[in-house]
Short mmCIF file of C-alpha atoms in Angstrom, two decimals:
data_model
loop_
_atom_site.label_atom_id
_atom_site.label_comp_id
_atom_site.label_asym_id
_atom_site.label_seq_id
_atom_site.Cartn_x
_atom_site.Cartn_y
_atom_site.Cartn_z
CA MET A 1 -8.49 -47.14 -11.54
CA HIS A 2 -8.96 -44.19 -9.25
CA LEU A 3 -9.25 -46.23 -6.14
CA SER A 4 -10.02 -43.29 -3.63
CA ARG A 5 -12.39 -40.83 -4.41
CA ARG A 6 -12.33 -39.31 -0.90
CA ILE A 7 -9.52 -39.38 1.61
CA LYS A 8 -11.11 -41.02 4.72
CA GLN A 9 -10.23 -39.34 8.07
CA THR A 10 -11.47 -42.59 9.33
CA ALA A 11 -12.40 -46.21 7.88
CA CYS A 12 -15.71 -47.44 9.01
CA ALA A 13 -15.71 -51.13 9.01
CA ALA A 14 -19.31 -52.23 9.91
CA LEU A 15 -18.59 -55.31 12.05
CA ALA A 16 -22.73 -56.22 11.68
CA SER A 17 -22.34 -60.04 11.49
CA ALA A 18 -20.27 -62.91 12.45
CA VAL A 19 -18.76 -64.74 9.44
CA LEU A 20 -16.94 -67.92 9.69
CA LEU A 21 -14.53 -68.37 6.68
CA SER A 22 -13.54 -71.78 7.16
CA GLY A 23 -10.61 -72.80 5.52
CA CYS A 24 -9.36 -69.23 4.80
CA SER A 25 -6.68 -68.99 7.22
CA THR A 26 -4.35 -71.14 5.11
CA PRO A 27 -1.53 -70.55 3.41
CA ALA A 28 -0.10 -67.77 5.68
CA VAL A 29 0.64 -65.36 2.94
CA ALA A 30 -2.08 -64.29 0.67
CA ALA A 31 -0.12 -61.51 -1.39
CA THR A 32 3.36 -60.04 -1.75
CA VAL A 33 3.32 -56.40 -2.93
CA ASP A 34 6.98 -54.81 -3.68
CA GLY A 35 8.71 -57.57 -1.02
CA LYS A 36 6.32 -57.04 1.65
CA GLU A 37 3.94 -60.10 2.66
CA TYR A 38 0.63 -59.59 3.38
CA SER A 39 -1.27 -62.69 5.73
CA THR A 40 -4.15 -64.24 4.73
CA GLY A 41 -5.60 -62.77 7.72
CA VAL A 42 -4.75 -59.19 6.57
CA TYR A 43 -6.18 -59.86 3.30
CA LEU A 44 -9.29 -60.81 4.81
CA ALA A 45 -9.41 -57.73 6.57
CA TYR A 46 -9.27 -55.44 3.38
CA LEU A 47 -11.69 -57.96 1.75
CA TYR A 48 -14.22 -57.47 4.35
CA GLN A 49 -13.71 -53.79 4.44
CA ILE A 50 -14.18 -53.26 0.80
CA TYR A 51 -17.24 -55.67 0.75
CA THR A 52 -19.08 -53.69 3.66
CA GLU A 53 -18.34 -50.41 1.71
CA THR A 54 -19.74 -51.93 -1.44
CA TYR A 55 -22.61 -53.24 0.20
CA SER A 56 -23.36 -50.01 1.52
CA ASN A 57 -22.83 -48.02 -1.69
CA TYR A 58 -24.12 -50.46 -4.22
CA LEU A 59 -25.51 -53.83 -3.03
CA TYR A 60 -27.78 -52.55 -0.25
CA MET A 61 -30.01 -50.94 -2.71
CA TYR A 62 -30.47 -53.86 -5.03
CA ALA A 63 -31.61 -55.95 -1.99
CA TYR A 64 -33.78 -53.07 -0.78
CA TYR A 65 -35.77 -53.22 -4.15
CA GLY A 66 -36.05 -57.22 -4.06
CA MET A 67 -33.14 -57.84 -6.88
CA ASP A 68 -30.01 -60.26 -6.30
CA PRO A 69 -26.93 -58.16 -5.47
CA TRP A 70 -24.73 -60.72 -6.84
CA GLU A 71 -26.36 -60.68 -9.97
CA GLN A 72 -25.39 -57.05 -10.86
CA THR A 73 -22.61 -55.58 -12.26
CA ILE A 74 -20.61 -52.56 -10.88
CA PRO A 75 -18.72 -50.26 -13.03
CA TYR A 76 -14.85 -50.49 -12.81
CA GLY A 77 -12.03 -48.11 -14.17
CA GLU A 78 -12.62 -44.74 -16.05
CA GLY A 79 -12.81 -43.77 -19.73
CA ASP A 80 -12.03 -46.13 -22.20
CA ASP A 81 -10.69 -48.78 -19.82
CA GLU A 82 -14.24 -48.71 -17.75
CA GLN A 83 -15.66 -52.23 -17.53
CA GLU A 84 -18.88 -53.69 -15.80
CA LEU A 85 -17.72 -56.15 -13.35
CA PRO A 86 -20.11 -58.69 -11.56
CA ALA A 87 -20.29 -57.57 -7.96
CA GLU A 88 -18.24 -60.27 -6.40
CA ASP A 89 -15.20 -59.69 -8.90
CA TYR A 90 -15.69 -55.81 -8.30
CA ILE A 91 -14.96 -56.48 -4.64
CA ILE A 92 -12.02 -58.96 -5.25
CA GLN A 93 -10.44 -56.64 -7.46
CA LEU A 94 -10.74 -53.46 -5.41
CA THR A 95 -9.48 -55.32 -2.44
CA LYS A 96 -6.33 -56.15 -4.62
CA ASP A 97 -6.06 -52.53 -6.00
CA THR A 98 -6.72 -51.30 -2.23
CA ILE A 99 -3.69 -53.52 -1.03
CA VAL A 100 -1.31 -52.64 -3.76
CA ARG A 101 -2.27 -48.69 -3.28
CA GLN A 102 -1.69 -49.13 0.40
CA LYS A 103 2.03 -50.30 -0.45
CA ALA A 104 2.65 -47.60 -2.74
CA LEU A 105 1.54 -45.07 -0.22
CA GLU A 106 3.71 -46.56 2.57
CA ASN A 107 6.78 -46.53 0.14
CA LYS A 108 6.35 -42.51 -0.54
CA ILE A 109 5.50 -41.82 3.29
CA ALA A 110 8.93 -43.34 3.83
CA GLU A 111 10.50 -41.73 1.24
CA TYR A 112 9.44 -38.31 2.20
CA GLY A 113 9.98 -39.51 5.97
CA LEU A 114 6.25 -38.38 7.23
CA GLU A 115 4.33 -39.76 9.95
CA PRO A 116 0.85 -39.85 10.56
CA ASP A 117 -1.08 -37.08 12.56
CA PRO A 118 -0.60 -38.05 16.21
CA ASP A 119 -4.57 -37.04 16.59
CA GLU A 120 -5.68 -39.14 13.83
CA LEU A 121 -3.69 -42.07 14.93
CA ALA A 122 -5.21 -41.55 18.19
CA ASP A 123 -8.58 -41.74 16.85
CA VAL A 124 -8.14 -44.93 14.79
CA GLU A 125 -6.64 -46.88 18.20
CA SER A 126 -9.72 -45.62 19.71
CA GLN A 127 -11.88 -47.58 16.97
CA LEU A 128 -9.55 -50.54 17.57
CA ALA A 129 -10.00 -50.50 21.36
CA GLN A 130 -13.78 -50.91 20.79
CA VAL A 131 -13.41 -53.96 18.48
CA SER A 132 -14.30 -57.27 20.22
CA GLY A 133 -11.72 -59.93 19.64
CA ASP A 134 -13.95 -62.39 19.71
CA ASP A 135 -16.07 -60.93 16.63
CA ILE A 136 -12.94 -60.20 14.90
CA ILE A 137 -11.86 -63.91 14.96
CA LYS A 138 -15.23 -65.17 13.74
CA LEU A 139 -14.56 -63.12 10.38
CA GLY A 140 -11.49 -65.31 9.73
CA PHE A 141 -8.86 -62.95 10.97
CA ASN A 142 -7.60 -61.72 14.36
CA LYS A 143 -7.69 -58.17 15.94
CA GLU A 144 -3.87 -57.84 14.95
CA SER A 145 -4.65 -58.31 11.38
CA TYR A 146 -7.52 -56.24 11.61
CA GLY A 147 -5.49 -53.42 13.26
CA LYS A 148 -2.68 -53.57 10.40
CA MET A 149 -5.49 -53.09 7.72
CA LEU A 150 -7.43 -50.23 9.27
CA ARG A 151 -4.12 -47.95 10.44
CA ALA A 152 -3.18 -48.38 6.85
CA TYR A 153 -6.68 -47.71 5.21
CA ALA A 154 -7.29 -44.74 7.70
CA LEU A 155 -4.09 -43.11 7.58
CA ASN A 156 -1.59 -43.58 4.91
CA GLU A 157 -3.83 -41.44 2.09
CA ARG A 158 -4.09 -38.60 4.30
CA THR A 159 -0.57 -38.83 5.61
CA LEU A 160 1.14 -38.75 2.36
CA PHE A 161 -1.20 -36.07 0.86
CA TYR A 162 -1.28 -33.46 3.13
CA GLY A 163 2.07 -34.18 4.20
CA LEU A 164 3.24 -32.99 0.89
CA TYR A 165 0.66 -30.43 -0.09
CA ASP A 166 0.14 -28.64 3.26
CA ASN A 167 2.15 -26.84 5.60
CA GLY A 168 5.81 -27.50 5.49
CA GLY A 169 5.33 -29.84 2.88
CA GLU A 170 7.54 -30.52 -0.21
CA ARG A 171 4.84 -29.26 -2.35
CA ALA A 172 2.70 -26.93 -0.03
CA MET A 173 0.48 -24.85 -1.74
CA SER A 174 1.08 -21.29 -1.07
CA GLU A 175 -1.45 -19.34 1.07
CA GLU A 176 -2.15 -17.27 -2.01
CA ASP A 177 -2.95 -19.90 -4.01
CA ILE A 178 -5.04 -21.33 -1.40
CA ARG A 179 -7.06 -18.21 -1.35
CA ALA A 180 -7.15 -18.18 -4.95
CA TYR A 181 -8.69 -21.32 -5.26
CA PHE A 182 -11.35 -20.41 -2.82
CA ASP A 183 -12.26 -17.49 -4.47
CA GLU A 184 -12.56 -18.80 -7.85
CA ASN A 185 -14.27 -22.08 -7.08
CA TYR A 186 -16.32 -22.05 -3.90
CA LEU A 187 -20.11 -21.07 -4.41
CA SER A 188 -22.60 -20.60 -1.77
CA TYR A 189 -26.34 -20.23 -2.91
CA LYS A 190 -29.87 -20.95 -2.60
CA ILE A 191 -32.02 -22.43 -5.15
CA ILE A 192 -35.62 -22.94 -6.25
CA GLU A 193 -35.09 -25.48 -9.13
CA ILE A 194 -37.69 -26.61 -12.04
CA SER A 195 -37.24 -29.16 -14.40
CA LEU A 196 -38.60 -28.17 -17.84
CA THR A 197 -39.76 -31.72 -18.62
CA ASP A 198 -43.46 -32.58 -18.85
CA SER A 199 -45.55 -35.49 -17.02
CA SER A 200 -44.20 -37.97 -19.97
CA GLY A 201 -40.52 -36.85 -19.55
CA GLY A 202 -40.57 -35.02 -22.63
CA ASP A 203 -39.22 -31.35 -22.89
CA MET A 204 -41.80 -28.67 -22.44
CA ASP A 205 -43.53 -26.83 -25.18
CA ASP A 206 -42.35 -22.99 -25.46
CA GLU A 207 -45.87 -22.34 -23.78
CA GLU A 208 -45.37 -24.60 -20.43
CA VAL A 209 -41.53 -23.25 -20.46
CA GLU A 210 -42.92 -19.63 -20.17
CA GLU A 211 -45.29 -20.55 -17.32
CA VAL A 212 -42.61 -21.83 -15.64
CA ARG A 213 -40.50 -18.60 -16.10
CA GLU A 214 -43.64 -16.76 -15.04
CA ARG A 215 -43.58 -18.38 -11.91
CA LEU A 216 -40.28 -17.93 -11.00
CA GLN A 217 -40.73 -14.20 -11.96
CA GLY A 218 -42.98 -14.37 -9.26
CA TYR A 219 -41.06 -15.69 -6.65
CA LEU A 220 -38.38 -13.30 -7.57
CA ASP A 221 -40.69 -10.36 -7.40
CA MET A 222 -41.44 -11.55 -3.83
CA TYR A 223 -37.70 -11.77 -2.99
CA GLU A 224 -37.13 -8.34 -4.26
CA GLU A 225 -39.58 -6.86 -2.30
CA SER A 226 -39.05 -8.85 1.12
CA GLY A 227 -35.34 -9.47 0.96
CA ASP A 228 -35.85 -13.18 2.43
CA PHE A 229 -35.32 -15.79 0.13
CA ASP A 230 -36.08 -18.26 2.77
CA SER A 231 -39.76 -17.16 2.98
CA VAL A 232 -40.00 -17.32 -0.71
CA ILE A 233 -38.65 -20.87 -0.76
CA GLU A 234 -41.41 -21.58 2.20
CA GLN A 235 -44.15 -20.03 -0.33
CA TYR A 236 -42.72 -22.19 -2.89
CA ASN A 237 -43.26 -25.27 -0.91
CA LYS A 238 -46.88 -24.65 0.24
CA ASP A 239 -47.56 -23.95 -3.69
CA GLU A 240 -46.30 -27.13 -4.54
CA ASP A 241 -48.37 -28.77 -1.59
CA GLU A 242 -51.32 -27.09 -2.88
CA ASP A 243 -50.96 -28.47 -6.31
CA ASP A 244 -50.40 -31.93 -5.14
CA ASP A 245 -53.44 -31.72 -2.76
CA GLU A 246 -55.50 -30.61 -6.13
CA ASP A 247 -53.92 -33.24 -8.02
CA SER A 248 -55.11 -35.80 -5.63
CA ASP A 249 -58.42 -34.57 -5.09
CA SER A 250 -58.89 -34.62 -8.86
CA THR A 251 -57.40 -37.88 -9.72
CA GLY A 252 -57.65 -39.95 -6.55
CA THR A 253 -53.88 -40.32 -6.85
CA THR A 254 -51.13 -37.93 -5.38
CA THR A 255 -48.81 -36.60 -7.78
CA THR A 256 -45.01 -35.50 -7.29
CA THR A 257 -42.74 -32.75 -8.37
CA GLY A 258 -41.78 -35.20 -11.18
CA GLY A 259 -44.84 -33.93 -13.37
CA ASP A 260 -45.63 -30.95 -15.41
CA ASN A 261 -43.92 -28.70 -12.53
CA ALA A 262 -41.25 -31.06 -11.78
CA ALA A 263 -38.77 -29.44 -9.27
CA THR A 264 -36.04 -29.96 -6.73
CA THR A 265 -35.73 -27.32 -4.09
CA THR A 266 -33.54 -26.97 -1.26
CA ALA A 267 -36.32 -26.32 1.28
CA ALA A 268 -38.19 -29.39 -0.04
CA ALA A 269 -35.43 -31.74 0.52
CA THR A 270 -34.23 -29.82 3.78
CA THR A 271 -30.70 -30.05 2.58
CA THR A 272 -27.97 -28.43 4.19
CA THR A 273 -24.55 -28.52 2.64
CA THR A 274 -21.44 -28.21 4.93
CA GLY A 275 -18.65 -29.48 2.95
CA THR A 276 -17.25 -30.63 -0.34
CA GLU A 277 -16.47 -34.21 -1.53
CA PRO A 278 -13.77 -34.96 -4.09
CA ASP A 279 -16.33 -35.59 -6.74
CA GLY A 280 -17.87 -32.41 -6.13
CA THR A 281 -20.98 -33.43 -4.15
CA THR A 282 -21.76 -31.86 -0.45
CA THR A 283 -21.70 -32.93 2.91
CA THR A 284 -25.22 -32.94 4.14
CA THR A 285 -26.73 -32.80 7.60
CA GLY A 286 -30.55 -33.16 5.91
CA SER A 287 -32.15 -35.52 4.15
CA GLY A 288 -33.74 -35.70 0.62
CA GLU A 289 -32.17 -34.66 -2.90
CA GLU A 290 -29.58 -32.08 -3.21
CA SER A 291 -30.43 -29.38 -5.98
CA GLY A 292 -27.90 -29.28 -8.86
CA ASP A 293 -26.71 -32.75 -7.57
CA GLY A 294 -24.12 -34.00 -9.83
CA GLY A 295 -23.39 -36.79 -8.21
CA GLU A 296 -24.37 -39.59 -5.80
CA GLU A 297 -23.87 -38.97 -1.96
CA GLU A 298 -21.86 -41.13 -0.27
CA GLY A 299 -23.03 -40.36 3.01
CA GLU A 300 -19.66 -41.72 4.80
CA ASP A 301 -17.94 -38.46 5.96
CA GLU A 302 -18.29 -36.87 9.41
CA GLU A 303 -21.10 -34.10 8.95
CA GLU A 304 -21.27 -30.66 10.68
CA GLU A 305 -24.31 -29.18 12.05
CA GLU A 306 -25.49 -26.30 10.12
CA THR A 307 -28.28 -24.05 11.18
CA ASP A 308 -29.54 -23.07 7.60
CA PRO A 309 -31.43 -25.56 5.89
CA ASN A 310 -31.47 -23.69 2.40
CA LEU A 311 -27.82 -22.94 2.12
CA HIS A 312 -25.83 -24.90 -0.41
CA ASN A 313 -21.88 -24.64 -0.68
CA ILE A 314 -19.80 -26.74 -3.38
CA ASP A 315 -16.43 -26.76 -4.93
CA ALA A 316 -17.33 -25.77 -8.43
CA SER A 317 -13.85 -27.19 -9.50
CA ALA A 318 -14.65 -30.62 -8.37
CA TYR A 319 -18.33 -30.60 -8.71
CA ASP A 320 -19.44 -33.10 -11.31
CA ASP A 321 -22.49 -30.97 -13.50
CA GLU A 322 -20.13 -27.99 -15.04
CA ALA A 323 -23.41 -26.42 -16.64
CA PHE A 324 -25.04 -26.13 -12.98
CA THR A 325 -21.87 -24.41 -11.50
CA ASP A 326 -21.68 -22.04 -14.68
CA ALA A 327 -25.51 -20.98 -14.06
CA ILE A 328 -24.62 -20.07 -10.74
CA LYS A 329 -21.15 -18.20 -11.47
CA SER A 330 -23.51 -16.47 -13.97
CA VAL A 331 -25.48 -14.85 -11.18
CA PRO A 332 -23.36 -11.97 -9.41
CA GLU A 333 -22.91 -12.25 -5.54
CA GLY A 334 -25.72 -11.11 -3.43
CA GLU A 335 -28.06 -10.96 -6.35
CA ALA A 336 -30.76 -13.40 -7.39
CA GLN A 337 -31.67 -14.34 -11.12
CA ILE A 338 -33.69 -16.70 -13.19
CA VAL A 339 -31.20 -18.86 -15.25
CA GLU A 340 -31.67 -21.94 -17.60
CA TYR A 341 -29.15 -24.86 -17.83
CA LYS A 342 -29.00 -28.59 -19.04
CA LYS A 343 -28.58 -30.09 -15.61
CA ASN A 344 -26.17 -33.22 -15.69
CA GLU A 345 -26.00 -33.00 -19.38
CA SER A 346 -29.51 -34.00 -19.89
CA THR A 347 -32.38 -32.15 -18.26
CA ASN A 348 -33.62 -28.73 -19.41
CA THR A 349 -33.99 -26.73 -16.32
CA MET A 350 -34.92 -23.58 -14.96
CA ALA A 351 -33.79 -22.09 -11.83
CA LEU A 352 -34.27 -18.99 -9.15
CA ILE A 353 -30.91 -18.50 -7.90
CA LEU A 354 -29.72 -16.41 -4.79
CA ARG A 355 -25.78 -16.31 -5.01
CA LEU A 356 -24.30 -15.59 -1.76
CA ASP A 357 -20.71 -14.67 -0.76
CA PRO A 358 -19.37 -17.97 1.10
CA GLU A 359 -17.74 -16.02 3.88
CA GLU A 360 -20.79 -13.90 4.74
CA ALA A 361 -23.10 -16.74 4.42
CA ASN A 362 -21.29 -19.21 6.56
CA LYS A 363 -20.84 -18.19 9.88
CA PRO A 364 -17.67 -19.00 11.76
CA ASN A 365 -17.31 -22.22 13.81
CA GLU A 366 -17.44 -22.71 17.83
CA ASP A 367 -13.46 -21.92 17.53
CA GLY A 368 -14.14 -18.75 15.61
CA GLU A 369 -12.72 -20.26 12.37
CA THR A 370 -14.16 -18.54 9.12
CA TYR A 371 -15.51 -20.95 6.54
CA PHE A 372 -12.49 -20.20 4.44
CA GLU A 373 -10.37 -21.44 7.22
CA GLN A 374 -12.55 -24.39 7.77
CA SER A 375 -12.35 -25.12 4.34
CA ARG A 376 -8.42 -25.51 3.98
CA GLU A 377 -8.19 -29.06 3.86
CA ASN A 378 -10.80 -29.42 1.22
CA ILE A 379 -9.31 -26.56 -0.75
CA ILE A 380 -6.06 -28.23 -0.80
CA TYR A 381 -7.96 -31.62 -1.58
CA GLY A 382 -10.06 -29.93 -4.69
CA ALA A 383 -6.87 -28.11 -5.80
CA LYS A 384 -4.08 -31.08 -5.73
CA TYR A 385 -5.80 -34.69 -5.29
CA GLU A 386 -6.23 -35.46 -9.17
CA GLU A 387 -2.39 -34.84 -9.58
CA PHE A 388 -1.59 -36.87 -6.41
CA ASP A 389 -4.15 -39.73 -7.25
CA ASP A 390 -2.83 -40.13 -10.79
CA GLU A 391 0.99 -40.17 -9.50
CA ILE A 392 0.26 -42.91 -7.02
CA THR A 393 -1.86 -44.83 -9.40
CA GLU A 394 1.09 -44.82 -12.01
CA TYR A 395 3.50 -45.59 -9.38
CA ALA A 396 1.55 -48.67 -7.97
CA LYS A 397 1.47 -50.11 -11.22
CA THR A 398 5.56 -50.35 -11.38
CA LEU A 399 5.31 -52.70 -8.17
CA ASP A 400 5.84 -56.29 -8.16
CA VAL A 401 2.60 -57.78 -6.99
CA GLN A 402 1.67 -61.37 -6.46
CA PHE A 403 -1.38 -62.99 -5.17
CA ASP A 404 -2.23 -66.48 -3.94
CA GLU A 405 -5.14 -67.08 -6.19
CA GLY A 406 -6.04 -70.28 -4.36
CA VAL A 407 -6.90 -67.77 -1.26
CA VAL A 408 -8.62 -65.50 -3.76
CA ARG A 409 -11.12 -68.04 -5.19
CA LYS A 410 -11.79 -69.69 -1.85
CA CYS A 411 -12.24 -66.51 0.46
CA THR A 412 -15.00 -64.62 -1.53
CA PRO A 413 -17.15 -61.99 -0.47
CA ARG A 414 -20.31 -63.93 -1.61
CA GLN A 415 -18.94 -67.14 0.76
CA MET A 416 -18.55 -64.41 3.68
CA GLU A 417 -22.42 -63.53 3.09
CA LYS A 418 -23.30 -67.40 2.84
CA ASP A 419 -21.26 -68.51 5.93
CA ALA A 420 -22.91 -65.23 7.85
CA GLY A 421 -26.12 -66.63 7.01
CA ASN A 422 -27.47 -63.43 5.58
#
């Protein structure tokens, strides 16, 4: 399984509840990986880390909608190896995978003689300093065990990956290759997007599709006359609000953009994209749905402030929805055009897209760095992480691994939740 879909600058373990794990402190060793012993306390620290992330990414929404999270399954693995695991089994298996991967990373870090970035190490130590020892011990592990987990989880992946592929690394990308990747794959755009589905979820007929095209043509004409795409988006939103009001007056209910004119726009969502994630999604500073979204937003990365709420930036190579990125690429930089595509390989869609030059559309930061310079780590990540991940995943499979199944059976995430009274 590809364990990490993002390299985390910091690991956020939300110590929101005190969990008493009676009996989980013995035996002393929970796992041995390639000769290294992991205490039960360290195992529990990893278990709680994976539990909190899984709860945030999956289980919370089930609970929010009144469903029992522990009755749900979560996809584990990829391709032909993918399977649906019960939530608790998923967390336990991912915990094991994480521990084994950390040892694989540590072996390679030692092999290449690498050290963590001092500033990143200082950030982790600052996090640890804020952790209460009293709260930690109630979780079944002490601060020392938690620190071992956090330093590894927060630093190992970055230390090895960027130590190999960034400046001075044994496999460092050349400046020319970094620039070429940016020019080929980084896209900036603004968009008004309308789904070509009717109120029942079926495809629109030809007449309805033509009505959508005429509507978008009207917005394109407005842009060509004014040169202001933001004002066009604003007009679109006003038109949508008026349509909703009319529907509400006539039916007594409020319709949304999921009906005949189903649409997702950057302005309506007030979403600003400021960075690219490994799955091709983007870091956002607003709320709402991302136009052309190819994957679920994790919301765990550090966010940067951006002034233009309608601007979107994506890495086409890492983005999940190839049809969408192809649609953007079909529009010349500096121009606006109406395009059609099958969004997420399923939904016929029409959009008015203004494609922009990424470096012109994104202003330098407070340190004077251009968007290209700001994106350096993301560029290297997009270009090389899959290769790196495959290598570490295969190497991890060669390590000798033993887990004490008595600890695994007794110290479960469900028991964590139960003992916490949640």
